[in-house]
GROMACS .gro file of C-alpha atoms in nm:
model
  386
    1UNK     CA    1   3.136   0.868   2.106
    2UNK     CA    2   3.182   0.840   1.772
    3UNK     CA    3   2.914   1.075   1.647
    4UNK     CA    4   3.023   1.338   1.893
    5UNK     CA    5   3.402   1.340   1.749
    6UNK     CA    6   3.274   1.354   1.405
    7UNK     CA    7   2.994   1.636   1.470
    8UNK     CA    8   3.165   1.819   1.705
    9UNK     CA    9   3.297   2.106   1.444
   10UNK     CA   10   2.921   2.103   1.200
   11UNK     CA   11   2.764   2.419   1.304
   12UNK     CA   12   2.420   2.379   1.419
   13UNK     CA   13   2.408   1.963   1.442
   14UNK     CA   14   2.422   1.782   1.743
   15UNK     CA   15   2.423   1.403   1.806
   16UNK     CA   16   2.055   1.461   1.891
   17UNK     CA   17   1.963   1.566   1.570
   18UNK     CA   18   2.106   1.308   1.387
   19UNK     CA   19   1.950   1.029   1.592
   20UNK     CA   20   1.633   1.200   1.563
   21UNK     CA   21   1.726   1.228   1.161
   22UNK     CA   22   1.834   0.867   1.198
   23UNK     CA   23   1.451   0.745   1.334
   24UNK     CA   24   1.313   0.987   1.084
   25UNK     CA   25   1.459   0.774   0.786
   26UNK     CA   26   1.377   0.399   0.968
   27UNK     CA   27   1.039   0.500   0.996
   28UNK     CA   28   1.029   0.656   0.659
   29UNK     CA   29   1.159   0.333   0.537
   30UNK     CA   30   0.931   0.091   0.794
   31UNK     CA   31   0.605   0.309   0.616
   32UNK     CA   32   0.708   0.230   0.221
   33UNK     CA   33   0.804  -0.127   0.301
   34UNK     CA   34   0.439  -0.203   0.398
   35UNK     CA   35   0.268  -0.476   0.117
   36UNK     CA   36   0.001  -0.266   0.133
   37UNK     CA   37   0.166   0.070   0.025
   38UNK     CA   38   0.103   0.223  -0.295
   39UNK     CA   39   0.204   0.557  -0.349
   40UNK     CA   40  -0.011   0.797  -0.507
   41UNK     CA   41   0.229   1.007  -0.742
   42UNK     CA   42   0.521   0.947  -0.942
   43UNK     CA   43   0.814   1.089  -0.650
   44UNK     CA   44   0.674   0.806  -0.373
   45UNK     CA   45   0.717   0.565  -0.588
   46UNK     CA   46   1.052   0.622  -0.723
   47UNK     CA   47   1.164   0.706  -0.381
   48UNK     CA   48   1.004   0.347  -0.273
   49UNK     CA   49   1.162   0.126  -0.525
   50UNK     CA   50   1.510   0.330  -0.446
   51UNK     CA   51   1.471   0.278  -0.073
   52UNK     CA   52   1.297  -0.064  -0.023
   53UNK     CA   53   1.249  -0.207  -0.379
   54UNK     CA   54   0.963  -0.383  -0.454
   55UNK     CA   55   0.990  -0.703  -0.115
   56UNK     CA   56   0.554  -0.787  -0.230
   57UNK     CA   57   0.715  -0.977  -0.541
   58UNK     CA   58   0.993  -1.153  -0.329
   59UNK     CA   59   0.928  -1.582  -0.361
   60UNK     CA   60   1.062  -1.817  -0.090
   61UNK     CA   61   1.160  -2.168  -0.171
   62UNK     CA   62   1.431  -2.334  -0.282
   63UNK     CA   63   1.463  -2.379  -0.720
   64UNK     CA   64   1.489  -2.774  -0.823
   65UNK     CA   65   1.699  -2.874  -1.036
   66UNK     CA   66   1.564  -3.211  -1.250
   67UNK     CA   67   1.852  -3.173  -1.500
   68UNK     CA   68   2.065  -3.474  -1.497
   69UNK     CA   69   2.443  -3.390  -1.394
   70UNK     CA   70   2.639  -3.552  -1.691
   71UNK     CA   71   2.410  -3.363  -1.923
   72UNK     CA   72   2.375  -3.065  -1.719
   73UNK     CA   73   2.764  -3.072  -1.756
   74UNK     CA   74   2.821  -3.079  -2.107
   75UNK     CA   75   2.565  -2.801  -2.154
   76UNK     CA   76   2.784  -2.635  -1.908
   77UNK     CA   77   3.064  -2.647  -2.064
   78UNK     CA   78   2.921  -2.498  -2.411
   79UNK     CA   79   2.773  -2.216  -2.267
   80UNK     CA   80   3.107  -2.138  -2.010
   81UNK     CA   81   3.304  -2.186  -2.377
   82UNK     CA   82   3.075  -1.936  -2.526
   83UNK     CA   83   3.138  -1.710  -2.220
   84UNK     CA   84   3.471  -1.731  -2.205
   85UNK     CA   85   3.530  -1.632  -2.505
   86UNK     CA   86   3.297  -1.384  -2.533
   87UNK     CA   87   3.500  -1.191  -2.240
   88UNK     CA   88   3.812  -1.308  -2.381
   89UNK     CA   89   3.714  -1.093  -2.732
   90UNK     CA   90   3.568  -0.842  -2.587
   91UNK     CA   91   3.938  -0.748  -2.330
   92UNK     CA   92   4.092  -0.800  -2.658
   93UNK     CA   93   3.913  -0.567  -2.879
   94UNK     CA   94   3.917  -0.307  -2.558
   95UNK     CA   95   4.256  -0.308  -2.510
   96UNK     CA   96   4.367  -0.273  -2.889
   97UNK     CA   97   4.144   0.095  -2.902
   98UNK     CA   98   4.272   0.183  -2.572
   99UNK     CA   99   4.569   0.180  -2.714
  100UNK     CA  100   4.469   0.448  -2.895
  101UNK     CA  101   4.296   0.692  -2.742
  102UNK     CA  102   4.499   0.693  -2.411
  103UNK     CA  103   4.538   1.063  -2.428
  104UNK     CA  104   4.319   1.191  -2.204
  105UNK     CA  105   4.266   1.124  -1.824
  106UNK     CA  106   4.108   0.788  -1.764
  107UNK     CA  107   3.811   0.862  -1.542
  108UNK     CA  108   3.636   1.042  -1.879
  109UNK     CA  109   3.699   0.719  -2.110
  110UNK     CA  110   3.523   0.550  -1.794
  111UNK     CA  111   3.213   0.839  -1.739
  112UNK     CA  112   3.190   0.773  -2.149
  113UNK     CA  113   3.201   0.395  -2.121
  114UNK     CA  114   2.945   0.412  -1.837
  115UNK     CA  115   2.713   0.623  -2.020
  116UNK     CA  116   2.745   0.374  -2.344
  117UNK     CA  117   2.636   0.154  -2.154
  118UNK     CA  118   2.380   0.268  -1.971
  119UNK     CA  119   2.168   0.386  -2.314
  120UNK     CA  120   2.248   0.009  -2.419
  121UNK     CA  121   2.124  -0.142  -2.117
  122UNK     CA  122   1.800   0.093  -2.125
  123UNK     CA  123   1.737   0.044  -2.510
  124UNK     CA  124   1.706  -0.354  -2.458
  125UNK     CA  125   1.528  -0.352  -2.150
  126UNK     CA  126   1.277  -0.115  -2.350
  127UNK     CA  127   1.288  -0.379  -2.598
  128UNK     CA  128   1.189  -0.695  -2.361
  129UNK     CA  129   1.039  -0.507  -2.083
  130UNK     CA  130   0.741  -0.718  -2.063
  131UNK     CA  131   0.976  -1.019  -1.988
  132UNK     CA  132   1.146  -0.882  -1.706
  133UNK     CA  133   1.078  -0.974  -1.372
  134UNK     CA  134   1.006  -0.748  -1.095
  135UNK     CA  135   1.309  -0.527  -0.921
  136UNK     CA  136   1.241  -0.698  -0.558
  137UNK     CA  137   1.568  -0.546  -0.359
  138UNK     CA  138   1.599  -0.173  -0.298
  139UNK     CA  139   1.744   0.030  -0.618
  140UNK     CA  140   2.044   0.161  -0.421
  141UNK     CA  141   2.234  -0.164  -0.355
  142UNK     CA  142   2.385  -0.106  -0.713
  143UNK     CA  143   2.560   0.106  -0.549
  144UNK     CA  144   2.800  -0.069  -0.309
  145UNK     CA  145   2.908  -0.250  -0.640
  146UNK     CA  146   2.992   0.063  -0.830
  147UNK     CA  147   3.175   0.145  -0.540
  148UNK     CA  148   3.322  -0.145  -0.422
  149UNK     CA  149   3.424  -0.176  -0.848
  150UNK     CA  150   3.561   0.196  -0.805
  151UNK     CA  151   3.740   0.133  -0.511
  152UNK     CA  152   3.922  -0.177  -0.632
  153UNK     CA  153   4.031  -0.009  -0.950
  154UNK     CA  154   4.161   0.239  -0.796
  155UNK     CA  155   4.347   0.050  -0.516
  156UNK     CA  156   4.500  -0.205  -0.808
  157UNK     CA  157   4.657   0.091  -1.015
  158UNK     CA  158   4.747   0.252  -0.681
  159UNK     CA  159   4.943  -0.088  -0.585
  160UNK     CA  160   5.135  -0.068  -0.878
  161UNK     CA  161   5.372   0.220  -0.759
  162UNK     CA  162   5.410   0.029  -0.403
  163UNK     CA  163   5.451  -0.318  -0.487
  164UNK     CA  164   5.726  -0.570  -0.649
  165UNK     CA  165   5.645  -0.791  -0.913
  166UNK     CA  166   5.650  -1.142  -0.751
  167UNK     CA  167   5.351  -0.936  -0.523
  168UNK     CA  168   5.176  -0.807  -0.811
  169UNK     CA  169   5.173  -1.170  -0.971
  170UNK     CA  170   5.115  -1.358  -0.686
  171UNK     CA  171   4.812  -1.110  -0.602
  172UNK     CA  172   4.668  -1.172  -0.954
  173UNK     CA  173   4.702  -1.563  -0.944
  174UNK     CA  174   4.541  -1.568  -0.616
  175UNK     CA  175   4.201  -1.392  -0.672
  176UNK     CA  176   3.990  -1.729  -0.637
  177UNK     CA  177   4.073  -1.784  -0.280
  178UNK     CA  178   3.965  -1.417  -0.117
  179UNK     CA  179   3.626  -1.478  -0.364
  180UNK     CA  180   3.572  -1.812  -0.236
  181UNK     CA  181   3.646  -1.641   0.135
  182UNK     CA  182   3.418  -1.316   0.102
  183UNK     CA  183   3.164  -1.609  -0.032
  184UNK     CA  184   3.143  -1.751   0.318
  185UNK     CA  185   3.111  -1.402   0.480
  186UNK     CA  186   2.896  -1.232   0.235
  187UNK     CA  187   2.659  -1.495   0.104
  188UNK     CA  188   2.713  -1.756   0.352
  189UNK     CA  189   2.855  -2.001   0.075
  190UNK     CA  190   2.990  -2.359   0.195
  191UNK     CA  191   3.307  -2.457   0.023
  192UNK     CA  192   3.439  -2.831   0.139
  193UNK     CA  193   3.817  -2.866   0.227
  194UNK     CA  194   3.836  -3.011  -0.111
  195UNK     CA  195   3.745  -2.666  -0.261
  196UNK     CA  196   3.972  -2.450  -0.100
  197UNK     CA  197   4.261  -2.733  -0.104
  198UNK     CA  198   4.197  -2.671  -0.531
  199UNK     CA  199   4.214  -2.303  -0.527
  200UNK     CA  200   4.518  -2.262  -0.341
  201UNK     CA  201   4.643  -2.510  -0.631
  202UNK     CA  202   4.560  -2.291  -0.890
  203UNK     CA  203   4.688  -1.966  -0.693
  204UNK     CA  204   5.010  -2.171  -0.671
  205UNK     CA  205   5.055  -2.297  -1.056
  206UNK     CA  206   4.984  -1.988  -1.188
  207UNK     CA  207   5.192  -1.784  -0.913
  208UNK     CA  208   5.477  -2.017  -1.054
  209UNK     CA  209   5.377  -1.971  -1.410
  210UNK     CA  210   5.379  -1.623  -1.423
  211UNK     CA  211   5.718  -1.568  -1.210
  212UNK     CA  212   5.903  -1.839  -1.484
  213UNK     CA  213   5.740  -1.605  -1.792
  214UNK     CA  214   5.836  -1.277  -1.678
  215UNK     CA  215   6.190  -1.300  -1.479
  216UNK     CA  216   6.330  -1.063  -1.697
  217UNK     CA  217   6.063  -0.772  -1.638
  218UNK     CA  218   6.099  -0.843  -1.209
  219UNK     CA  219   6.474  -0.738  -1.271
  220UNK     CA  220   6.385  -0.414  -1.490
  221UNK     CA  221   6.443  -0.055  -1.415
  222UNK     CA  222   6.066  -0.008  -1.285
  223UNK     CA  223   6.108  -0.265  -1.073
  224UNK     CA  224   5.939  -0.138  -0.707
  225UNK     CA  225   6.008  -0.242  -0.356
  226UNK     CA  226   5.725  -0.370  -0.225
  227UNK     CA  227   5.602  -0.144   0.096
  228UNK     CA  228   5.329  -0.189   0.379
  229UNK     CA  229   5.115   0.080   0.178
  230UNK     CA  230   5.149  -0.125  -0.139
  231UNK     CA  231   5.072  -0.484   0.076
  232UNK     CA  232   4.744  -0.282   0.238
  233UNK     CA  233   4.661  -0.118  -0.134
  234UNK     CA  234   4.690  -0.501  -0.293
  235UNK     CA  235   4.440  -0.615  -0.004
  236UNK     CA  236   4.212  -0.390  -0.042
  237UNK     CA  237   4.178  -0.496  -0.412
  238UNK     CA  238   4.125  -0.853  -0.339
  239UNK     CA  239   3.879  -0.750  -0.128
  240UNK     CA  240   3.698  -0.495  -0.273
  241UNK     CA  241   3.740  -0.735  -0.628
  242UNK     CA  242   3.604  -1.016  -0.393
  243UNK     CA  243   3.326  -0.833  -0.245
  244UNK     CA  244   3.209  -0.645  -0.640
  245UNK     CA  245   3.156  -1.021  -0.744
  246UNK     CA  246   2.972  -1.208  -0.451
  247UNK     CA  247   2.755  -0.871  -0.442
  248UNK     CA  248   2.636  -0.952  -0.721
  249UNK     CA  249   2.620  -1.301  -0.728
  250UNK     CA  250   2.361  -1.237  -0.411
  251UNK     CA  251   2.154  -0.957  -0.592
  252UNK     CA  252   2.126  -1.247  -0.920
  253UNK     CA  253   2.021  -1.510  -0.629
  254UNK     CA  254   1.695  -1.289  -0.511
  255UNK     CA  255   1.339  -1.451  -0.595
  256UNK     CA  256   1.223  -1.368  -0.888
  257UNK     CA  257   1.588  -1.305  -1.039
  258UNK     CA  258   1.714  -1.003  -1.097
  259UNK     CA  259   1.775  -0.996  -1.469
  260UNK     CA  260   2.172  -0.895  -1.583
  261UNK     CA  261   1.998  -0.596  -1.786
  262UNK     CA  262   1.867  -0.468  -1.420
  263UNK     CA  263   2.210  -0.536  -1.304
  264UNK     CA  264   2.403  -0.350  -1.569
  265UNK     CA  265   2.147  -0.028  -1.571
  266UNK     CA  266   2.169   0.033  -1.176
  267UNK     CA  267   2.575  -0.070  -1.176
  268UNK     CA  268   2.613   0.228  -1.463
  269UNK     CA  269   2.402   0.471  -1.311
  270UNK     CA  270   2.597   0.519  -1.032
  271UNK     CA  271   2.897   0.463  -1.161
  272UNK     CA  272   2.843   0.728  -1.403
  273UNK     CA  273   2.740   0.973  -1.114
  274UNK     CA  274   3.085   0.852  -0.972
  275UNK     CA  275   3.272   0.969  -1.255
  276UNK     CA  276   3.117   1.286  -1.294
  277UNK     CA  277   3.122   1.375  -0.965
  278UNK     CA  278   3.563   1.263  -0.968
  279UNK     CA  279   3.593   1.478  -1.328
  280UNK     CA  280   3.405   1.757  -1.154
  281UNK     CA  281   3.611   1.771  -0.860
  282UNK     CA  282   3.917   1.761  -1.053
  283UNK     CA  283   3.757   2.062  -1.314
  284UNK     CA  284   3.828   1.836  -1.620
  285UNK     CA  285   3.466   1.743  -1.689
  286UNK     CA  286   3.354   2.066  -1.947
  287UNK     CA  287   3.762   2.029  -2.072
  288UNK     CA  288   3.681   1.663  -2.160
  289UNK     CA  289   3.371   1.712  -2.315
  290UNK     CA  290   3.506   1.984  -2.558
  291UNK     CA  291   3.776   1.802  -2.635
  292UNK     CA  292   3.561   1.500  -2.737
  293UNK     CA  293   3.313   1.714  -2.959
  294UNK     CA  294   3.607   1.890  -3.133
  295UNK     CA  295   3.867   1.578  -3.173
  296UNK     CA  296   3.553   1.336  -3.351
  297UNK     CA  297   3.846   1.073  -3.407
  298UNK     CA  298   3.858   1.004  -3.076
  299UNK     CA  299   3.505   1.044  -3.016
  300UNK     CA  300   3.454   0.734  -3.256
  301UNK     CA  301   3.720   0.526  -3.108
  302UNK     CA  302   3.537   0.583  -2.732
  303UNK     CA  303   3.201   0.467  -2.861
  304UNK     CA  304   3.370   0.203  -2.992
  305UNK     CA  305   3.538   0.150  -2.678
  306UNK     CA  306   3.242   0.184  -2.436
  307UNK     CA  307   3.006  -0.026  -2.680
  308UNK     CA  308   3.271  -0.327  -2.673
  309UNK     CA  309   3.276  -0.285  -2.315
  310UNK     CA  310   2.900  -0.309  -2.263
  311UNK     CA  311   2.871  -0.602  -2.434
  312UNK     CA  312   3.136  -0.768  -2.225
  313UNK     CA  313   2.969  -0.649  -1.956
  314UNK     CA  314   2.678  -0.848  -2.090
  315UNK     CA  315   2.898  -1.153  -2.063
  316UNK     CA  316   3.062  -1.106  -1.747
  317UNK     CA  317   2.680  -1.078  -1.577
  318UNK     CA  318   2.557  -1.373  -1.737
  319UNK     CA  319   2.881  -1.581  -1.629
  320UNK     CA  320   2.836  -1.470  -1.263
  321UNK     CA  321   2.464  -1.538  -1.315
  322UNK     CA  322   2.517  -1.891  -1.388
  323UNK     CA  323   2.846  -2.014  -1.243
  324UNK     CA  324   2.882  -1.774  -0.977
  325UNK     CA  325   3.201  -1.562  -0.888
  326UNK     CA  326   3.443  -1.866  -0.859
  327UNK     CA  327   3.417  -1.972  -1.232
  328UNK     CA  328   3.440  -1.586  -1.336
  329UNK     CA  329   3.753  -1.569  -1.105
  330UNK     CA  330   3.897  -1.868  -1.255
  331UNK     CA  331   3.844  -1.765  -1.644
  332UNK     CA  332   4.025  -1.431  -1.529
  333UNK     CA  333   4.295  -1.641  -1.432
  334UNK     CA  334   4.337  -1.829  -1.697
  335UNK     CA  335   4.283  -1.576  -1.946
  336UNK     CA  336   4.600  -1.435  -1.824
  337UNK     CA  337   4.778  -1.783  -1.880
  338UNK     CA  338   4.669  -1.801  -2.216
  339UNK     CA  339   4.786  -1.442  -2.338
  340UNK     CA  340   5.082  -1.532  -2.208
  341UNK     CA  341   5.158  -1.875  -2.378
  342UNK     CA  342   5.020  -1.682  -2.718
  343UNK     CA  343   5.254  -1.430  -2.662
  344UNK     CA  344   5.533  -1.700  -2.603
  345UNK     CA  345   5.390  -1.899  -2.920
  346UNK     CA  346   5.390  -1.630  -3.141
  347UNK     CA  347   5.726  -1.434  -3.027
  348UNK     CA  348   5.899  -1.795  -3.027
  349UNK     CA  349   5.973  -1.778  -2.681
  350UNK     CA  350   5.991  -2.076  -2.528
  351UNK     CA  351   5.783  -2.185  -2.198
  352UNK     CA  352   6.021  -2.305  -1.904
  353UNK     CA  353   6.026  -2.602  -1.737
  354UNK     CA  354   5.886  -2.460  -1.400
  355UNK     CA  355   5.657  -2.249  -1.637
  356UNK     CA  356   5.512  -2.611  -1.750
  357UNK     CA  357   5.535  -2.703  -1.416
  358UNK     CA  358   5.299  -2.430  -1.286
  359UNK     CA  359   5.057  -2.533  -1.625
  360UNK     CA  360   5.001  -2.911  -1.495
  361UNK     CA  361   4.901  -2.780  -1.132
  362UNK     CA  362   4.687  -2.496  -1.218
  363UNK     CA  363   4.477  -2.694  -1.511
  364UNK     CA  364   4.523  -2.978  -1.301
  365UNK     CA  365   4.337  -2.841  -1.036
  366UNK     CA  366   4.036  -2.670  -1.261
  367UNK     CA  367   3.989  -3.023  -1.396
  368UNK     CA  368   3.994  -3.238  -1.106
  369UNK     CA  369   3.769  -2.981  -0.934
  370UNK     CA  370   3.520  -3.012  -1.223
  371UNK     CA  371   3.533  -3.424  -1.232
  372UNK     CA  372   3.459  -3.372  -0.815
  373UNK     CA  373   3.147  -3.109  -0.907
  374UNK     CA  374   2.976  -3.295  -1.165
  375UNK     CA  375   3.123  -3.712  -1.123
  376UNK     CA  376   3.168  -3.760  -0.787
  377UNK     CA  377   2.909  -3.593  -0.669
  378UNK     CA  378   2.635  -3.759  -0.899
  379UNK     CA  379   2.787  -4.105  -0.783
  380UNK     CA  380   2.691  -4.018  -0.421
  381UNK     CA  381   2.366  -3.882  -0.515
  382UNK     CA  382   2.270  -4.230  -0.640
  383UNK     CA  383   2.054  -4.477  -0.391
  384UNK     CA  384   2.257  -4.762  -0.331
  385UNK     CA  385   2.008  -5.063  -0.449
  386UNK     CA  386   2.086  -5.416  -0.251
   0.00000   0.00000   0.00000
């Protein structure tokens, strides 16, 4: 029913054809994914490790991990301390030449940043491309990342218009619990009452820390009511936020793992065919690229721009790699907190009671959820000797 309502106007397709087109492509698909298959010029096999990847190098089995916990958690910590700030510089060296160069439309400072990146990701895989392991899933599942990253850009800045500012804040504090959700749908991840009984913690101190630090701005002039378009718009970038992360936690989990330099070439690519395709539609894509070559000011400050955010990028993929989507969600969060007790440091404003309030719960909760992950559960992990 659905195919007819949607075909009904396409001159010369019928539902027919497209089942027929439909069967065309599973069998197309059923024939590369054969172990056996080896195509016998350059186009089949380009069109094979798009389609179906490369499933002969897949392993089965579960990893085991020998490490003992209490020293597998102070390792931990240095290299989440190395991440963290790593992403932390990065935001803050992005956001000082954004500053600067805001005058053009965003989506070519993104198309630029994209293609940055992309020549950075390709020059060090060139580099260590004997060290990488094989690309087992298909090529194209980069793609529901870029997109799912696209949409939830868009549907954040969107929100903005339709939203107050006790929703925007309570949105951003709460990003852990839709991961930790799309987790159980998307990966089938097992979180224990515990674990959701923490993040709805740390949604809840930092909801209350970031209402006490910014009362003032709620009450300003640009202060929107929030609307059923701006609730649905705030959703969808949870979700789409949620699903961009747990996406790729699952491509990292495939056997032998997908490297974060494999990750960040196939995430670019498409987003950069994204961007194009937007600045195309809107006829601002030769426009842009005129004005870069004749303004070579801002030219310099987008490189800059795009090769700070590659690097972070760098960061972000290794932090998802190895903690997962929950951590990354977390240092987001308290990234956030931290710019804003700076900013109160450094402006001499002081932090409210409530403010210090909503500090205990959310740390309180990142730290008792740590001394469960890597105390606790090493106790019960112990034989109990008679």
């Amino acid at each position: 029913m659905f195919l007819n309502v949607v075909y009904t106007n396409a001159p010369g397709i019928t539902t027919n054809d497209l089942r027929i087109i439909c069967q065309q492509i599973r069998n197309w698909r059923k024939f590369l994914s054969r172990p056996d298959y080896r195509g016998d010029n350059i186009f089949w096999k380009v069109l094979r490790f798009f389609a179906v990847g490369q499933p002969e190098y897949s392993l089965t089995g579960e990893e085991k991990e020998t490490k003992n916990e209490r020293r597998k958690f102070f390792d931990d910590c240095l290299i989440l301390l190395f991440y963290s700030l790593g992403i932390q510089s990065n935001f803050v060296i992005m956001g000082f030449i954004q500053e600067k160069i805001m005058t053009q439309g965003y989506s070519v400072i993104v198309l630029c940043n994209r293609i940055v990146a992309l020549f950075f990701c390709c020059a060090i895989l060139l580099c260590i491309r004997r060290r990488q392991p094989p690309h087992v899933p298909p090529f194209y599942y980069h793609s529901y990342i870029s997109l799912s990253n696209t949409l939830s850009s868009w549907c954040q800045y969107e929100a903005l218009k339709f939203v107050s500012f006790p929703t925007q804040t309570v949105c951003k504090a709460s990003k852990v619990i839709p991961t930790m959700i799309m987790g159980r749908l998307l990966r089938k991840e097992k979180y224990s009452k515990e674990d959701y009984a923490m993040a709805f913690c740390l949604a809840f101190g930092a909801a209350i820390f970031f209402l006490s630090q910014n009362k003032a701005t709620s009450t300003s002039l640009t202060e929107h009511t929030t609307t059923i378009s701006g609730i649905i718009l705030m959703a969808g970038y949870l979700g789409f936020d949620a699903y961009t992360l747990n996406k790729q936690k699952q491509l990292f989990d495939t056997r032998p793992k997908l490297s974060k330099y494999q990750m960040m070439l196939g995430v670019n690519l498409f987003s950069a065919v994204l961007c194009t395709v937007s600045l195309l539609e809107q006829s601002t894509f030769f426009s842009s690229i005129e004005f870069m070559v004749s303004h070579h000011t801002f030219a310099r400050d987008t490189f800059l721009l795009s090769l700070s955010g590659s690097i972070g990028q760098i960061f972000i993929y290794m932090t998802i790699e190895r903690f997962g989507p929950i951590v990354f969600a977390v240092i987001m969060t308290i990234r956030q907190i931290i710019s804003i007790v700076l900013s109160s440091l450094y402006f001499n404003h002081g932090l409210s009671i409530i403010g210090l309030v909503g500090l205990v719960i959310a740390f309180g909760s990142i730290l008792f959820s740590t001394y469960r992950r890597y105390f606790v559960n090493e106790k019960k992990k112990k034989p109990v000797t008679k």
